[in-house]
Amino acid sequence: MKICVVGIGFIGLPTACLLASKGFHVLGVDINEDYVNKLKTNRLKIEEKNINDLLEKSLNDKSLTLDTKPSRADIFIICTPTPLDENKKPDLSYLIEGINSILPYLNKGNMVIIESTIPLKTTQEIIRPIIETMGFQVGKDIYLAHCPERVLPGEILYELVHNNRIIGGCTENCSNKVKNFYEKFVKSEIHTTTADIAEMVKLVENSYRDVNIALANELMITCNKLGIDPYDVVSLANKHPRVNLLDFSIGVGGHCLPVDPYFIIDSFPETSKLLATARNINNSMPKYIASKIERFLNQKNNPKIGVWGVSYKKNSSDIRNSPALEIVNILKDKGYCVNIYDPLVNGINYDKIKYESIMDSNFLIILVGHDEFIEEDYEEIASLMDSPIILDGANILEKINIPKNVEHYNLMKI
Ligand code: SAJ
């Protein structure tokens, strides 16, 4: 069975490699020729657990080939990006380009599976008509379904197999055909439903998480005003058997939670006010945290600041929509001298070596709780700084040994 995966990025590449390892002949397609060539020649280190070995093996045994154009296949899986534009409106240009690219290669009996996260009614009202312009009848000639990915970056290869899946077919026949395919490699439950419901389920999953985090963030701010420990409030409330508050934070980043709720808000603004409010609360967190940091910075003349951690969440190298980076930019825009260090993120502005980022600094601000930061020797770090103050935005103070004489504060508690 031949599979064509269109869009070999964060989700598409692990999906293509996994399917190739399961005995399928897979063609991975991406419009970025330079990226495809670098993947082909193993010149790219992909930051996803176990992916590099699997990619090399699949390319070597030819179970996976890569190209910039699709070709005939039994199954087409679309994993193209669906970002927001500058007005927080869904940008479907990559998705439509991906669908159009497979049209010349479609044959009766093919499956077309949309794994990209998509706005409501996209499968039935945008993708289905494009396919039917080719003379195919969806449900009879082509089996079209939305099967939203729900994998956690860093655990993708494991979760592709072990997470249960939702399959939303345009028709019941589409759902059943696509379910038969997923049953070949998914070891968990597979639930079939309609395309409309599958689209909403995916958006609800991330919206639920975003609203829950917004509630925790709002409670943290109230606890700060009240002068009580927000960690105690959340951990004790969660002792209730039916309460599960998530963690408050410096903000909500990544390419999912800050994006997906807007797909519902854009379609139904009148009935998604809670989602919009939650987005506004989470979007405001970097500014709130930066204002707390400034209260400390203003105690020194021309303070020198080392910031550790810029990715969107701990133990990740991904900086998309990173609240930590937003905080850094707020401080820099206000003229503060900020040196950044993040061992997981390569790039011009934040690859200062560890000690250079804090040498003679007055402040060390830890914004992301990478495991590496927990192992550090804070005695030595404090000795390199000038009357050091450590500000923790990642709730790792309890896990690290800070010398008694070094001032340190948890930014969530003050
Ligand atoms: N965050 C908090 N508090 C928390 C948990 C997370 O502030 O208690 C922040 C993180 O620091 C990060 C952001 O939220 O900045 C998003 O992190 P995340 O842990 O929610 O994970 P993502 O965005 O990497 O992946 C999510 C997952 N969705 C759900 O858990 C419902 C994943 O399963 C999805 O597949 C993924 O979005 C996606 O691609 O949609």
PDB file of C-alpha atoms in Angstrom, residues 12 50 54 70 72 83 101 132 172 179 181 192-193 199 264 304-305 327 343 376:
ATOM      1  CA  GLY A  12       3.952  14.990   8.884  1.00  0.00           C
ATOM      2  CA  ASN A  50      13.849   8.908  18.161  1.00  0.00           C
ATOM      3  CA  LEU A  54      13.914   6.246  12.157  1.00  0.00           C
ATOM      4  CA  PRO A  70       3.135  14.106  -4.805  1.00  0.00           C
ATOM      5  CA  ARG A  72      -0.017   8.354  -7.256  1.00  0.00           C
ATOM      6  CA  PRO A  83      -1.621  29.102  11.064  1.00  0.00           C
ATOM      7  CA  SER A 101      -1.177  19.391  -5.309  1.00  0.00           C
ATOM      8  CA  GLU A 132     -15.505  16.725  -6.416  1.00  0.00           C
ATOM      9  CA  GLU A 172     -20.084   6.704   7.084  1.00  0.00           C
ATOM     10  CA  LYS A 179     -10.716   3.426  10.248  1.00  0.00           C
ATOM     11  CA  PHE A 181      -6.330   1.993   7.626  1.00  0.00           C
ATOM     12  CA  THR A 192     -15.638   7.184  14.108  1.00  0.00           C
ATOM     13  CA  THR A 193     -17.885  10.196  13.793  1.00  0.00           C
ATOM     14  CA  GLU A 199     -13.198  19.193  13.573  1.00  0.00           C
ATOM     15  CA  ILE A 264     -14.014  28.597  16.849  1.00  0.00           C
ATOM     16  CA  LYS A 304      22.568  43.450  33.692  1.00  0.00           C
ATOM     17  CA  ILE A 305      20.162  40.570  33.156  1.00  0.00           C
ATOM     18  CA  ILE A 327       8.945  38.746  27.992  1.00  0.00           C
ATOM     19  CA  PRO A 343      20.649  24.992  25.792  1.00  0.00           C
ATOM     20  CA  GLU A 376      23.109  23.538  37.572  1.00  0.00           C
TER      21      GLU A 376
END
